[in-house]
Amino acid sequence: MSILNAKPVVLAALAASALVMAVSMAFNDKRLCVVCRVYPVSPEYTVTCSFTCIQIFCQRGSGDPRMCDVCHRHPKRQGQQQCGDECAGVTNVACLICKSRPKDGRHDLCSLTCKKVAMILAPCILEVPRGHTIYDMVEGKFKRAWKNKSSPIPVIKRVFKIIENEEFQKPYELYRVDLAKATGAFGVGVYTSSASNKAYSYCKPNGALLLNKVVLGRVRHVSGWNEVMSCPPGYNSVIFERMDGILNETILYCDDAIRPVFLIIF
Ligand SMILES: *[C@@H]1O[C@H](CO)[C@@H](O)[C@H](O)[C@H]1NC(C)=O
Ligand SMILES: *[C@@H]1O[C@H](CO)[C@@H](O)[C@H](O)[C@H]1NC(C)=O
């Protein structure tokens, strides 16, 4: 009687411990770093465990091409690069560095960790996939800046984000906050245009174009060629609204007044 009574209890206990083992294995497996597969994931490093592993991850993913491009944990769904709808939803808003988390608002990356990785990889260019919100933003800027309505807007083939290192970025930031330092080499200018048709006229066909950020400072507006031959004293840039701006020319006189942000390929 007592033996019969004891049996189910023992079985239940065994079943329970088996269940606990199964659960803890699944949990561990799910949470292991997708690069080293040894240490548990630390949320600071997205799907990896450490700064060492996330650096590897940002350059080559988890190393297993069969796995989802976003979570790197589940196999890709047939005909897709992601495992399911949740991960597919991240792709077009993904951080350009880790590609495994949504980017942070207006920024192109998701976190300070990815920014740190970017600074280590810099200078480099990161391809922005078609369909990504950043791709749409760059394409939108290019199209809106196209001022020659009688000329068709060319088709963009690829977009790259330009990652500069801090050393290269710093003089631009300094110039921006302290325009008094803008005493660059007068006489030699950096020629830019806010009209994409004008910029594009120098790069077709199969060319490339840089979308830059610029510091204009105090602008001298001119209305004809040769009106100024160098940066006019007291000014930082010159704008010539040639043909009502269809051929806008914006001339900067200091290297630190301009930095590239995106590379567009046609
Ligand atoms: C606008 O585009 C047309 C067609 O390509 C071209 O003939 C014309 O010169 C362009 N206008 C300007 C101001 O560039
Ligand atoms: C010409 O370019 C300047 C600076 O790039 C910009 O502020 C201005 O609005 C442009 N003019 C037109 C008509 O687009």
mmCIF file of C-alpha atoms and ligand atoms in Angstrom:
data_model
loop_
_atom_site.group_PDB
_atom_site.id
_atom_site.type_symbol
_atom_site.label_atom_id
_atom_site.label_comp_id
_atom_site.label_asym_id
_atom_site.label_seq_id
_atom_site.Cartn_x
_atom_site.Cartn_y
_atom_site.Cartn_z
ATOM 1 C CA MET A 1 0.000 0.000 0.000
ATOM 2 C CA SER A 2 2.709 2.399 1.004
ATOM 3 C CA ILE A 3 4.780 1.464 -2.059
ATOM 4 C CA LEU A 4 1.871 2.081 -4.383
ATOM 5 C CA ASN A 5 1.296 5.418 -2.745
ATOM 6 C CA ALA A 6 4.918 6.446 -3.000
ATOM 7 C CA LYS A 7 5.352 5.724 -6.715
ATOM 8 C CA PRO A 8 3.320 8.530 -8.239
ATOM 9 C CA VAL A 9 4.952 11.021 -5.893
ATOM 10 C CA VAL A 10 8.446 10.007 -7.008
ATOM 11 C CA LEU A 11 7.413 10.126 -10.655
ATOM 12 C CA ALA A 12 5.888 13.540 -10.189
ATOM 13 C CA ALA A 13 9.057 14.777 -8.527
ATOM 14 C CA LEU A 14 11.176 13.404 -11.366
ATOM 15 C CA ALA A 15 8.893 14.950 -13.957
ATOM 16 C CA ALA A 16 9.067 18.272 -12.169
ATOM 17 C CA SER A 17 12.857 18.307 -12.073
ATOM 18 C CA ALA A 18 12.995 17.333 -15.755
ATOM 19 C CA LEU A 19 10.713 20.244 -16.515
ATOM 20 C CA VAL A 20 12.886 22.612 -14.489
ATOM 21 C CA MET A 21 15.952 21.402 -16.413
ATOM 22 C CA ALA A 22 14.223 21.840 -19.767
ATOM 23 C CA VAL A 23 13.082 25.329 -18.852
ATOM 24 C CA SER A 24 16.485 26.404 -17.591
ATOM 25 C CA MET A 25 18.223 24.982 -20.695
ATOM 26 C CA ALA A 26 15.854 26.831 -23.000
ATOM 27 C CA PHE A 27 16.297 29.989 -20.970
ATOM 28 C CA ASN A 28 20.092 29.748 -20.988
ATOM 29 C CA ASP A 29 20.200 28.900 -24.662
ATOM 30 C CA LYS A 30 18.028 31.900 -25.462
ATOM 31 C CA ARG A 31 20.126 34.253 -23.412
ATOM 32 C CA LEU A 32 23.636 33.174 -24.407
ATOM 33 C CA CYS A 33 25.776 35.642 -26.340
ATOM 34 C CA VAL A 34 25.287 34.921 -30.057
ATOM 35 C CA VAL A 35 29.009 35.426 -30.744
ATOM 36 C CA CYS A 36 30.909 33.466 -28.087
ATOM 37 C CA ARG A 37 27.916 31.311 -27.065
ATOM 38 C CA VAL A 38 29.530 30.996 -23.637
ATOM 39 C CA TYR A 39 28.451 33.954 -21.535
ATOM 40 C CA PRO A 40 24.923 35.253 -20.977
ATOM 41 C CA VAL A 41 23.666 38.252 -22.896
ATOM 42 C CA SER A 42 24.062 41.628 -21.289
ATOM 43 C CA PRO A 43 21.327 44.023 -22.531
ATOM 44 C CA GLU A 44 23.907 46.799 -22.807
ATOM 45 C CA TYR A 45 25.536 44.774 -25.603
ATOM 46 C CA THR A 46 22.290 43.869 -27.435
ATOM 47 C CA VAL A 47 22.496 40.141 -28.245
ATOM 48 C CA THR A 48 26.075 39.698 -27.049
ATOM 49 C CA CYS A 49 27.767 39.533 -23.666
ATOM 50 C CA SER A 50 30.520 42.129 -23.771
ATOM 51 C CA PHE A 51 32.175 44.981 -25.625
ATOM 52 C CA THR A 52 34.598 42.482 -27.165
ATOM 53 C CA CYS A 53 31.795 40.337 -28.586
ATOM 54 C CA ILE A 54 29.666 43.254 -29.788
ATOM 55 C CA GLN A 55 32.609 44.598 -31.793
ATOM 56 C CA ILE A 56 32.890 41.251 -33.580
ATOM 57 C CA PHE A 57 29.110 41.095 -33.933
ATOM 58 C CA CYS A 58 28.868 44.545 -35.529
ATOM 59 C CA GLN A 59 31.354 43.534 -38.194
ATOM 60 C CA ARG A 60 30.184 40.054 -39.116
ATOM 61 C CA GLY A 61 26.958 39.297 -37.230
ATOM 62 C CA SER A 62 26.782 36.091 -35.245
ATOM 63 C CA GLY A 63 28.763 34.171 -37.883
ATOM 64 C CA ASP A 64 25.844 31.868 -38.690
ATOM 65 C CA PRO A 65 24.178 33.022 -41.928
ATOM 66 C CA ARG A 66 21.203 30.681 -41.374
ATOM 67 C CA MET A 67 20.102 32.755 -38.410
ATOM 68 C CA CYS A 68 17.760 35.754 -38.439
ATOM 69 C CA ASP A 69 19.518 39.023 -39.413
ATOM 70 C CA VAL A 70 18.047 40.808 -36.401
ATOM 71 C CA CYS A 71 17.943 38.493 -33.358
ATOM 72 C CA HIS A 72 20.525 35.974 -34.653
ATOM 73 C CA ARG A 73 18.816 33.376 -32.486
ATOM 74 C CA HIS A 74 16.159 31.754 -34.635
ATOM 75 C CA PRO A 75 16.494 30.456 -38.207
ATOM 76 C CA LYS A 76 15.449 32.757 -41.034
ATOM 77 C CA ARG A 77 11.927 32.324 -42.336
ATOM 78 C CA GLN A 78 11.961 30.915 -45.861
ATOM 79 C CA GLY A 79 12.658 33.609 -48.446
ATOM 80 C CA GLN A 80 13.378 36.205 -45.762
ATOM 81 C CA GLN A 81 16.304 37.544 -43.809
ATOM 82 C CA GLN A 82 14.437 37.524 -40.493
ATOM 83 C CA CYS A 83 12.803 34.818 -38.362
ATOM 84 C CA GLY A 84 9.375 36.401 -38.031
ATOM 85 C CA ASP A 85 7.268 39.524 -38.093
ATOM 86 C CA GLU A 86 8.703 40.991 -34.917
ATOM 87 C CA CYS A 87 12.277 40.949 -36.211
ATOM 88 C CA ALA A 88 11.170 41.950 -39.721
ATOM 89 C CA GLY A 89 9.634 45.049 -38.133
ATOM 90 C CA VAL A 90 13.022 46.090 -36.736
ATOM 91 C CA THR A 91 14.939 45.896 -40.039
ATOM 92 C CA ASN A 92 13.799 49.204 -41.515
ATOM 93 C CA VAL A 93 14.410 51.160 -38.335
ATOM 94 C CA ALA A 94 17.467 49.212 -37.180
ATOM 95 C CA CYS A 95 20.602 50.767 -35.742
ATOM 96 C CA LEU A 96 23.103 51.009 -38.613
ATOM 97 C CA ILE A 97 25.870 49.487 -36.510
ATOM 98 C CA CYS A 98 24.413 46.449 -34.673
ATOM 99 C CA LYS A 99 21.289 46.095 -36.874
ATOM 100 C CA SER A 100 19.730 44.133 -34.026
ATOM 101 C CA ARG A 101 17.855 46.914 -32.235
ATOM 102 C CA PRO A 102 15.757 49.865 -33.380
ATOM 103 C CA LYS A 103 17.784 53.054 -33.740
ATOM 104 C CA ASP A 104 17.260 55.725 -31.131
ATOM 105 C CA GLY A 105 14.850 58.366 -32.438
ATOM 106 C CA ARG A 106 16.612 60.871 -34.670
ATOM 107 C CA HIS A 107 19.957 59.140 -34.303
ATOM 108 C CA ASP A 108 21.284 56.602 -36.783
ATOM 109 C CA LEU A 109 22.477 54.278 -34.023
ATOM 110 C CA CYS A 110 20.734 52.715 -31.011
ATOM 111 C CA SER A 111 23.016 53.383 -28.067
ATOM 112 C CA LEU A 112 26.256 54.774 -26.700
ATOM 113 C CA THR A 113 27.706 51.264 -26.981
ATOM 114 C CA CYS A 114 27.130 51.218 -30.737
ATOM 115 C CA LYS A 115 28.490 54.747 -30.993
ATOM 116 C CA LYS A 116 31.654 53.518 -29.257
ATOM 117 C CA VAL A 117 31.927 50.617 -31.704
ATOM 118 C CA ALA A 118 31.412 53.060 -34.583
ATOM 119 C CA MET A 119 34.248 55.251 -33.297
ATOM 120 C CA ILE A 120 36.557 52.221 -33.260
ATOM 121 C CA LEU A 121 35.599 51.280 -36.831
ATOM 122 C CA ALA A 122 35.828 54.897 -38.072
ATOM 123 C CA PRO A 123 36.469 56.127 -40.629
ATOM 124 C CA CYS A 124 34.154 53.834 -42.519
ATOM 125 C CA ILE A 125 30.948 53.782 -44.518
ATOM 126 C CA LEU A 126 27.877 51.745 -43.593
ATOM 127 C CA GLU A 127 25.389 50.789 -46.254
ATOM 128 C CA VAL A 128 21.833 51.917 -45.524
ATOM 129 C CA PRO A 129 19.504 49.260 -46.977
ATOM 130 C CA ARG A 130 16.721 50.288 -49.336
ATOM 131 C CA GLY A 131 13.480 50.521 -47.378
ATOM 132 C CA HIS A 132 15.223 51.761 -44.231
ATOM 133 C CA THR A 133 13.809 55.016 -42.811
ATOM 134 C CA ILE A 134 17.249 56.627 -43.176
ATOM 135 C CA TYR A 135 17.370 55.652 -46.859
ATOM 136 C CA ASP A 136 13.955 57.259 -47.324
ATOM 137 C CA MET A 137 15.100 60.372 -45.472
ATOM 138 C CA VAL A 138 18.209 60.803 -47.681
ATOM 139 C CA GLU A 139 16.247 60.088 -50.853
ATOM 140 C CA GLY A 140 13.570 62.563 -49.738
ATOM 141 C CA LYS A 141 16.157 65.281 -49.115
ATOM 142 C CA PHE A 142 17.699 64.696 -52.534
ATOM 143 C CA LYS A 143 14.324 64.832 -54.281
ATOM 144 C CA ARG A 144 13.092 67.918 -52.439
ATOM 145 C CA ALA A 145 16.349 69.714 -53.223
ATOM 146 C CA TRP A 146 15.962 69.038 -56.956
ATOM 147 C CA LYS A 147 15.152 72.483 -58.343
ATOM 148 C CA ASN A 148 15.254 71.970 -62.095
ATOM 149 C CA LYS A 149 11.703 70.830 -62.803
ATOM 150 C CA SER A 150 12.400 70.256 -66.506
ATOM 151 C CA SER A 151 15.017 67.616 -65.770
ATOM 152 C CA PRO A 152 13.978 64.204 -64.385
ATOM 153 C CA ILE A 153 15.222 63.270 -60.913
ATOM 154 C CA PRO A 154 17.848 60.511 -61.248
ATOM 155 C CA VAL A 155 17.364 57.199 -59.455
ATOM 156 C CA ILE A 156 19.505 56.588 -56.398
ATOM 157 C CA LYS A 157 21.200 53.173 -56.399
ATOM 158 C CA ARG A 158 22.767 53.007 -52.954
ATOM 159 C CA VAL A 159 23.103 55.099 -49.819
ATOM 160 C CA PHE A 160 25.928 54.904 -47.282
ATOM 161 C CA LYS A 161 26.266 56.546 -43.904
ATOM 162 C CA ILE A 162 29.697 58.075 -43.427
ATOM 163 C CA ILE A 163 31.193 57.404 -40.011
ATOM 164 C CA GLU A 164 33.984 59.804 -39.172
ATOM 165 C CA ASN A 165 36.283 59.497 -36.216
ATOM 166 C CA GLU A 166 36.199 62.083 -33.458
ATOM 167 C CA GLU A 167 39.476 63.630 -34.511
ATOM 168 C CA PHE A 168 37.946 64.506 -37.874
ATOM 169 C CA GLN A 169 34.665 65.595 -36.325
ATOM 170 C CA LYS A 170 36.102 67.806 -33.599
ATOM 171 C CA PRO A 171 37.334 70.757 -35.710
ATOM 172 C CA TYR A 172 33.880 70.974 -37.295
ATOM 173 C CA GLU A 173 32.235 71.075 -33.864
ATOM 174 C CA LEU A 174 34.709 73.724 -32.702
ATOM 175 C CA TYR A 175 34.115 75.777 -35.825
ATOM 176 C CA ARG A 176 30.395 75.481 -35.268
ATOM 177 C CA VAL A 177 30.455 76.734 -31.700
ATOM 178 C CA ASP A 178 33.071 79.391 -32.249
ATOM 179 C CA LEU A 179 32.841 81.014 -35.644
ATOM 180 C CA ALA A 180 35.415 83.565 -34.603
ATOM 181 C CA LYS A 181 37.961 80.889 -35.413
ATOM 182 C CA ALA A 182 36.898 80.832 -39.053
ATOM 183 C CA THR A 183 40.025 82.376 -40.463
ATOM 184 C CA GLY A 184 40.733 79.649 -42.993
ATOM 185 C CA ALA A 185 42.618 79.963 -46.219
ATOM 186 C CA PHE A 186 40.754 82.754 -48.037
ATOM 187 C CA GLY A 187 40.761 82.555 -51.737
ATOM 188 C CA VAL A 188 40.194 78.841 -51.890
ATOM 189 C CA GLY A 189 36.598 77.755 -51.450
ATOM 190 C CA VAL A 190 34.625 74.592 -50.955
ATOM 191 C CA TYR A 191 31.835 74.715 -53.510
ATOM 192 C CA THR A 192 28.526 73.183 -52.479
ATOM 193 C CA SER A 193 24.912 73.543 -53.483
ATOM 194 C CA SER A 194 21.576 73.159 -51.757
ATOM 195 C CA ALA A 195 20.118 72.302 -55.181
ATOM 196 C CA SER A 196 20.657 68.587 -55.756
ATOM 197 C CA ASN A 197 20.325 69.042 -59.529
ATOM 198 C CA LYS A 198 23.320 71.388 -59.433
ATOM 199 C CA ALA A 199 25.414 68.971 -57.352
ATOM 200 C CA TYR A 200 24.338 66.034 -59.504
ATOM 201 C CA SER A 201 25.397 67.822 -62.691
ATOM 202 C CA TYR A 202 29.011 67.149 -61.628
ATOM 203 C CA CYS A 203 28.625 63.428 -61.022
ATOM 204 C CA LYS A 204 26.520 61.747 -63.678
ATOM 205 C CA PRO A 205 26.391 59.025 -64.909
ATOM 206 C CA ASN A 206 27.041 56.252 -62.366
ATOM 207 C CA GLY A 207 28.499 58.879 -60.112
ATOM 208 C CA ALA A 208 28.517 59.552 -56.414
ATOM 209 C CA LEU A 209 27.376 62.524 -54.408
ATOM 210 C CA LEU A 210 28.012 63.562 -50.812
ATOM 211 C CA LEU A 211 25.252 64.862 -48.572
ATOM 212 C CA ASN A 212 27.054 67.145 -46.152
ATOM 213 C CA LYS A 213 26.401 69.156 -43.071
ATOM 214 C CA VAL A 214 27.725 72.701 -43.321
ATOM 215 C CA VAL A 215 28.175 75.699 -41.071
ATOM 216 C CA LEU A 216 27.303 78.834 -43.030
ATOM 217 C CA GLY A 217 27.958 81.405 -40.323
ATOM 218 C CA ARG A 218 27.486 84.945 -41.578
ATOM 219 C CA VAL A 219 26.378 84.746 -45.195
ATOM 220 C CA ARG A 220 27.244 87.241 -47.925
ATOM 221 C CA HIS A 221 24.685 87.031 -50.732
ATOM 222 C CA VAL A 222 26.066 87.830 -54.169
ATOM 223 C CA SER A 223 24.214 88.288 -57.435
ATOM 224 C CA GLY A 224 26.855 87.827 -60.071
ATOM 225 C CA TRP A 225 30.086 86.126 -60.992
ATOM 226 C CA ASN A 226 33.306 87.591 -59.663
ATOM 227 C CA GLU A 227 31.436 89.830 -57.245
ATOM 228 C CA VAL A 228 33.772 88.465 -54.616
ATOM 229 C CA MET A 229 36.957 86.525 -55.283
ATOM 230 C CA SER A 230 37.560 85.323 -51.746
ATOM 231 C CA CYS A 231 35.717 85.210 -48.462
ATOM 232 C CA PRO A 232 34.635 88.816 -47.816
ATOM 233 C CA PRO A 233 35.993 90.138 -44.503
ATOM 234 C CA GLY A 234 33.388 89.771 -41.764
ATOM 235 C CA TYR A 235 31.634 86.886 -43.520
ATOM 236 C CA ASN A 236 32.005 83.123 -43.375
ATOM 237 C CA SER A 237 30.321 81.991 -46.571
ATOM 238 C CA VAL A 238 28.982 83.221 -49.886
ATOM 239 C CA ILE A 239 25.663 82.283 -51.514
ATOM 240 C CA PHE A 240 24.902 82.904 -55.135
ATOM 241 C CA GLU A 241 21.224 82.219 -55.912
ATOM 242 C CA ARG A 242 21.970 81.617 -59.556
ATOM 243 C CA MET A 243 18.792 81.414 -61.684
ATOM 244 C CA ASP A 244 16.499 81.963 -58.691
ATOM 245 C CA GLY A 245 18.265 79.237 -56.774
ATOM 246 C CA ILE A 246 17.858 76.521 -59.438
ATOM 247 C CA LEU A 247 21.641 76.589 -59.544
ATOM 248 C CA ASN A 248 22.260 77.623 -55.952
ATOM 249 C CA GLU A 249 25.967 77.967 -55.188
ATOM 250 C CA THR A 250 27.056 77.948 -51.576
ATOM 251 C CA ILE A 251 30.749 78.576 -51.057
ATOM 252 C CA LEU A 252 32.558 77.891 -47.798
ATOM 253 C CA TYR A 253 36.070 79.055 -47.085
ATOM 254 C CA CYS A 254 37.130 76.765 -44.305
ATOM 255 C CA ASP A 255 37.564 72.980 -44.361
ATOM 256 C CA ASP A 256 36.061 72.756 -40.907
ATOM 257 C CA ALA A 257 32.813 74.293 -42.114
ATOM 258 C CA ILE A 258 31.810 71.059 -43.840
ATOM 259 C CA ARG A 259 31.586 67.350 -43.055
ATOM 260 C CA PRO A 260 30.114 64.533 -45.152
ATOM 261 C CA VAL A 261 27.173 62.622 -43.645
ATOM 262 C CA PHE A 262 25.851 60.383 -46.422
ATOM 263 C CA LEU A 263 27.290 59.015 -49.653
ATOM 264 C CA ILE A 264 24.760 58.573 -52.457
ATOM 265 C CA ILE A 265 25.511 56.296 -55.400
ATOM 266 C CA PHE A 266 23.682 56.563 -58.738
HETATM 267 C C1 LIG B 1 17.300 71.941 -66.541
HETATM 268 O O1 LIG B 1 17.249 70.704 -67.197
HETATM 269 C C2 LIG B 1 17.165 70.769 -68.599
HETATM 270 C C3 LIG B 1 16.965 69.352 -69.118
HETATM 271 O O2 LIG B 1 17.998 68.502 -68.670
HETATM 272 C C4 LIG B 1 18.428 71.436 -69.142
HETATM 273 O O3 LIG B 1 18.353 71.524 -70.550
HETATM 274 C C5 LIG B 1 18.572 72.821 -68.522
HETATM 275 O O4 LIG B 1 19.799 73.391 -68.919
HETATM 276 C C6 LIG B 1 18.519 72.705 -67.007
HETATM 277 N N1 LIG B 1 18.490 74.053 -66.421
HETATM 278 C C7 LIG B 1 19.448 74.495 -65.611
HETATM 279 C C8 LIG B 1 19.241 75.848 -65.110
HETATM 280 O O5 LIG B 1 20.389 73.805 -65.272
HETATM 281 C C1 LIG B 2 20.676 78.317 -51.362
HETATM 282 O O1 LIG B 2 21.542 77.656 -50.421
HETATM 283 C C2 LIG B 2 21.490 78.140 -49.120
HETATM 284 C C3 LIG B 2 22.501 77.372 -48.286
HETATM 285 O O2 LIG B 2 22.881 76.166 -48.815
HETATM 286 C C4 LIG B 2 20.105 78.011 -48.537
HETATM 287 O O3 LIG B 2 20.076 78.543 -47.233
HETATM 288 C C5 LIG B 2 19.121 78.722 -49.444
HETATM 289 O O4 LIG B 2 17.796 78.520 -48.964
HETATM 290 C C6 LIG B 2 19.235 78.188 -50.859
HETATM 291 N N1 LIG B 2 18.352 78.921 -51.755
HETATM 292 C C7 LIG B 2 17.322 78.346 -52.369
HETATM 293 C C8 LIG B 2 16.501 79.234 -53.273
HETATM 294 O O5 LIG B 2 17.036 77.166 -52.249
#
